[in-house]
Amino acid sequence: SGALTVINSKQVTKNDLSSSRRRSSDSVGSFAVIGSHALWCALDDQEVVSYVSDRLREGATLQEAADRLASHAQTRGELVDTLGGCAGGEGDAVPSDDLTIVIVGV
């Protein structure tokens, strides 16, 4: 199987998924999360990977995991907005309703 990798505009990581080994108890499989800036304002990389992995272990499909991640990020994003927002490229606050998430199995 392969390794979990998170790629966002601040970090690019490349892993050779064919050579990675995973524990047999971790049957999530490999996936990529593609998200708009609002996702990364609300949650950090490890939170996203852990949240999606947990949903997949519970038996959720990739679509269900994406839907649930969006709801979770929306809730967290509202808190971020309350605390002053997450600055965008020009210093503007990123609205939590500008949220796009795609999870792809790799």
JSON list of C-alpha atoms in Angstrom, two decimals:
[
{"chain": "A", "resi": 1, "resn": "SER", "atom": "CA", "xyz": [0.00, 0.00, 0.00]},
{"chain": "A", "resi": 2, "resn": "GLY", "atom": "CA", "xyz": [1.26, 3.52, 0.54]},
{"chain": "A", "resi": 3, "resn": "ALA", "atom": "CA", "xyz": [1.91, 6.45, 2.81]},
{"chain": "A", "resi": 4, "resn": "LEU", "atom": "CA", "xyz": [-0.42, 9.29, 3.67]},
{"chain": "A", "resi": 5, "resn": "THR", "atom": "CA", "xyz": [0.71, 12.59, 2.22]},
{"chain": "A", "resi": 6, "resn": "VAL", "atom": "CA", "xyz": [-0.80, 16.04, 2.61]},
{"chain": "A", "resi": 7, "resn": "ILE", "atom": "CA", "xyz": [-0.01, 18.65, 0.00]},
{"chain": "A", "resi": 8, "resn": "ASN", "atom": "CA", "xyz": [-1.05, 22.26, 0.35]},
{"chain": "A", "resi": 9, "resn": "SER", "atom": "CA", "xyz": [0.25, 25.55, -0.95]},
{"chain": "A", "resi": 10, "resn": "LYS", "atom": "CA", "xyz": [2.64, 25.84, 1.99]},
{"chain": "A", "resi": 11, "resn": "GLN", "atom": "CA", "xyz": [4.08, 22.34, 1.82]},
{"chain": "A", "resi": 12, "resn": "VAL", "atom": "CA", "xyz": [4.80, 19.88, -0.95]},
{"chain": "A", "resi": 13, "resn": "THR", "atom": "CA", "xyz": [5.72, 16.34, -0.04]},
{"chain": "A", "resi": 14, "resn": "LYS", "atom": "CA", "xyz": [6.55, 13.56, -2.48]},
{"chain": "A", "resi": 15, "resn": "ASN", "atom": "CA", "xyz": [6.43, 9.91, -1.43]},
{"chain": "A", "resi": 16, "resn": "ASP", "atom": "CA", "xyz": [6.95, 6.79, -3.49]},
{"chain": "A", "resi": 17, "resn": "LEU", "atom": "CA", "xyz": [3.72, 5.03, -2.56]},
{"chain": "A", "resi": 18, "resn": "SER", "atom": "CA", "xyz": [4.78, 1.74, -4.13]},
{"chain": "A", "resi": 19, "resn": "SER", "atom": "CA", "xyz": [7.70, 1.29, -1.72]},
{"chain": "A", "resi": 20, "resn": "SER", "atom": "CA", "xyz": [6.01, 2.42, 1.49]},
{"chain": "A", "resi": 21, "resn": "ARG", "atom": "CA", "xyz": [5.05, -0.17, 4.08]},
{"chain": "A", "resi": 22, "resn": "ARG", "atom": "CA", "xyz": [2.12, 0.17, 6.46]},
{"chain": "A", "resi": 23, "resn": "ARG", "atom": "CA", "xyz": [1.07, -1.82, 9.47]},
{"chain": "A", "resi": 24, "resn": "SER", "atom": "CA", "xyz": [-1.56, -4.45, 8.75]},
{"chain": "A", "resi": 25, "resn": "SER", "atom": "CA", "xyz": [-3.83, -2.90, 11.41]},
{"chain": "A", "resi": 26, "resn": "ASP", "atom": "CA", "xyz": [-3.92, 0.34, 9.41]},
{"chain": "A", "resi": 27, "resn": "SER", "atom": "CA", "xyz": [-6.18, -0.70, 6.53]},
{"chain": "A", "resi": 28, "resn": "VAL", "atom": "CA", "xyz": [-7.21, 2.79, 5.46]},
{"chain": "A", "resi": 29, "resn": "GLY", "atom": "CA", "xyz": [-5.31, 2.76, 2.17]},
{"chain": "A", "resi": 30, "resn": "SER", "atom": "CA", "xyz": [-3.74, 5.76, 0.50]},
{"chain": "A", "resi": 31, "resn": "PHE", "atom": "CA", "xyz": [-5.61, 8.94, -0.24]},
{"chain": "A", "resi": 32, "resn": "ALA", "atom": "CA", "xyz": [-5.01, 12.55, -1.20]},
{"chain": "A", "resi": 33, "resn": "VAL", "atom": "CA", "xyz": [-6.97, 15.47, 0.23]},
{"chain": "A", "resi": 34, "resn": "ILE", "atom": "CA", "xyz": [-7.34, 18.49, -2.02]},
{"chain": "A", "resi": 35, "resn": "GLY", "atom": "CA", "xyz": [-8.85, 21.45, -0.21]},
{"chain": "A", "resi": 36, "resn": "SER", "atom": "CA", "xyz": [-9.38, 25.16, -0.53]},
{"chain": "A", "resi": 37, "resn": "HIS", "atom": "CA", "xyz": [-7.60, 27.61, 1.75]},
{"chain": "A", "resi": 38, "resn": "ALA", "atom": "CA", "xyz": [-10.53, 27.60, 4.20]},
{"chain": "A", "resi": 39, "resn": "LEU", "atom": "CA", "xyz": [-9.85, 23.92, 5.02]},
{"chain": "A", "resi": 40, "resn": "TRP", "atom": "CA", "xyz": [-6.20, 24.59, 5.85]},
{"chain": "A", "resi": 41, "resn": "CYS", "atom": "CA", "xyz": [-7.19, 27.64, 7.94]},
{"chain": "A", "resi": 42, "resn": "ALA", "atom": "CA", "xyz": [-9.54, 25.54, 10.05]},
{"chain": "A", "resi": 43, "resn": "LEU", "atom": "CA", "xyz": [-7.43, 22.37, 10.40]},
{"chain": "A", "resi": 44, "resn": "ASP", "atom": "CA", "xyz": [-3.74, 21.58, 10.13]},
{"chain": "A", "resi": 45, "resn": "ASP", "atom": "CA", "xyz": [-2.32, 18.81, 7.95]},
{"chain": "A", "resi": 46, "resn": "GLN", "atom": "CA", "xyz": [-2.19, 16.15, 10.68]},
{"chain": "A", "resi": 47, "resn": "GLU", "atom": "CA", "xyz": [-5.73, 16.90, 11.85]},
{"chain": "A", "resi": 48, "resn": "VAL", "atom": "CA", "xyz": [-7.02, 16.40, 8.29]},
{"chain": "A", "resi": 49, "resn": "VAL", "atom": "CA", "xyz": [-5.15, 13.11, 7.81]},
{"chain": "A", "resi": 50, "resn": "SER", "atom": "CA", "xyz": [-6.24, 11.80, 11.22]},
{"chain": "A", "resi": 51, "resn": "TYR", "atom": "CA", "xyz": [-9.87, 12.84, 10.71]},
{"chain": "A", "resi": 52, "resn": "VAL", "atom": "CA", "xyz": [-10.14, 11.25, 7.26]},
{"chain": "A", "resi": 53, "resn": "SER", "atom": "CA", "xyz": [-8.30, 8.10, 8.38]},
{"chain": "A", "resi": 54, "resn": "ASP", "atom": "CA", "xyz": [-10.66, 7.70, 11.34]},
{"chain": "A", "resi": 55, "resn": "ARG", "atom": "CA", "xyz": [-13.74, 8.09, 9.10]},
{"chain": "A", "resi": 56, "resn": "LEU", "atom": "CA", "xyz": [-12.40, 5.52, 6.62]},
{"chain": "A", "resi": 57, "resn": "ARG", "atom": "CA", "xyz": [-11.63, 3.06, 9.44]},
{"chain": "A", "resi": 58, "resn": "GLU", "atom": "CA", "xyz": [-15.27, 3.48, 10.53]},
{"chain": "A", "resi": 59, "resn": "GLY", "atom": "CA", "xyz": [-16.32, 2.34, 7.05]},
{"chain": "A", "resi": 60, "resn": "ALA", "atom": "CA", "xyz": [-17.12, 5.69, 5.42]},
{"chain": "A", "resi": 61, "resn": "THR", "atom": "CA", "xyz": [-16.69, 6.07, 1.66]},
{"chain": "A", "resi": 62, "resn": "LEU", "atom": "CA", "xyz": [-14.34, 8.76, 0.33]},
{"chain": "A", "resi": 63, "resn": "GLN", "atom": "CA", "xyz": [-17.40, 10.94, -0.43]},
{"chain": "A", "resi": 64, "resn": "GLU", "atom": "CA", "xyz": [-18.79, 10.46, 3.08]},
{"chain": "A", "resi": 65, "resn": "ALA", "atom": "CA", "xyz": [-15.38, 11.24, 4.58]},
{"chain": "A", "resi": 66, "resn": "ALA", "atom": "CA", "xyz": [-15.18, 14.43, 2.49]},
{"chain": "A", "resi": 67, "resn": "ASP", "atom": "CA", "xyz": [-18.70, 15.49, 3.52]},
{"chain": "A", "resi": 68, "resn": "ARG", "atom": "CA", "xyz": [-17.96, 14.89, 7.19]},
{"chain": "A", "resi": 69, "resn": "LEU", "atom": "CA", "xyz": [-14.59, 16.65, 6.94]},
{"chain": "A", "resi": 70, "resn": "ALA", "atom": "CA", "xyz": [-16.33, 19.65, 5.36]},
{"chain": "A", "resi": 71, "resn": "SER", "atom": "CA", "xyz": [-18.83, 19.82, 8.24]},
{"chain": "A", "resi": 72, "resn": "HIS", "atom": "CA", "xyz": [-16.03, 19.47, 10.79]},
{"chain": "A", "resi": 73, "resn": "ALA", "atom": "CA", "xyz": [-13.91, 22.13, 9.08]},
{"chain": "A", "resi": 74, "resn": "GLN", "atom": "CA", "xyz": [-16.92, 24.45, 8.76]},
{"chain": "A", "resi": 75, "resn": "THR", "atom": "CA", "xyz": [-17.49, 24.25, 12.52]},
{"chain": "A", "resi": 76, "resn": "ARG", "atom": "CA", "xyz": [-13.81, 24.84, 13.22]},
{"chain": "A", "resi": 77, "resn": "GLY", "atom": "CA", "xyz": [-13.72, 27.61, 10.59]},
{"chain": "A", "resi": 78, "resn": "GLU", "atom": "CA", "xyz": [-16.52, 29.47, 12.34]},
{"chain": "A", "resi": 79, "resn": "LEU", "atom": "CA", "xyz": [-14.36, 29.43, 15.49]},
{"chain": "A", "resi": 80, "resn": "VAL", "atom": "CA", "xyz": [-11.38, 30.71, 13.47]},
{"chain": "A", "resi": 81, "resn": "ASP", "atom": "CA", "xyz": [-13.59, 33.51, 12.07]},
{"chain": "A", "resi": 82, "resn": "THR", "atom": "CA", "xyz": [-14.72, 34.39, 15.59]},
{"chain": "A", "resi": 83, "resn": "LEU", "atom": "CA", "xyz": [-11.10, 34.62, 16.71]},
{"chain": "A", "resi": 84, "resn": "GLY", "atom": "CA", "xyz": [-10.16, 36.99, 13.90]},
{"chain": "A", "resi": 85, "resn": "GLY", "atom": "CA", "xyz": [-10.07, 34.91, 10.75]},
{"chain": "A", "resi": 86, "resn": "CYS", "atom": "CA", "xyz": [-7.33, 33.27, 8.77]},
{"chain": "A", "resi": 87, "resn": "ALA", "atom": "CA", "xyz": [-5.44, 35.70, 6.60]},
{"chain": "A", "resi": 88, "resn": "GLY", "atom": "CA", "xyz": [-5.45, 35.07, 2.87]},
{"chain": "A", "resi": 89, "resn": "GLY", "atom": "CA", "xyz": [-2.72, 35.97, 0.42]},
{"chain": "A", "resi": 90, "resn": "GLU", "atom": "CA", "xyz": [-3.45, 39.70, 0.63]},
{"chain": "A", "resi": 91, "resn": "GLY", "atom": "CA", "xyz": [-4.20, 39.72, 4.35]},
{"chain": "A", "resi": 92, "resn": "ASP", "atom": "CA", "xyz": [-7.96, 39.35, 3.84]},
{"chain": "A", "resi": 93, "resn": "ALA", "atom": "CA", "xyz": [-9.89, 37.00, 6.08]},
{"chain": "A", "resi": 94, "resn": "VAL", "atom": "CA", "xyz": [-10.82, 33.73, 4.37]},
{"chain": "A", "resi": 95, "resn": "PRO", "atom": "CA", "xyz": [-14.56, 33.08, 4.76]},
{"chain": "A", "resi": 96, "resn": "SER", "atom": "CA", "xyz": [-15.37, 29.68, 6.22]},
{"chain": "A", "resi": 97, "resn": "ASP", "atom": "CA", "xyz": [-18.14, 29.22, 3.64]},
{"chain": "A", "resi": 98, "resn": "ASP", "atom": "CA", "xyz": [-15.53, 29.18, 0.86]},
{"chain": "A", "resi": 99, "resn": "LEU", "atom": "CA", "xyz": [-14.73, 25.53, 1.49]},
{"chain": "A", "resi": 100, "resn": "THR", "atom": "CA", "xyz": [-13.95, 22.90, -1.14]},
{"chain": "A", "resi": 101, "resn": "ILE", "atom": "CA", "xyz": [-12.70, 19.40, -0.36]},
{"chain": "A", "resi": 102, "resn": "VAL", "atom": "CA", "xyz": [-11.92, 16.47, -2.63]},
{"chain": "A", "resi": 103, "resn": "ILE", "atom": "CA", "xyz": [-10.57, 13.16, -1.32]},
{"chain": "A", "resi": 104, "resn": "VAL", "atom": "CA", "xyz": [-9.07, 10.82, -3.90]},
{"chain": "A", "resi": 105, "resn": "GLY", "atom": "CA", "xyz": [-7.93, 7.26, -3.33]},
{"chain": "A", "resi": 106, "resn": "VAL", "atom": "CA", "xyz": [-4.44, 6.68, -4.70]}
]
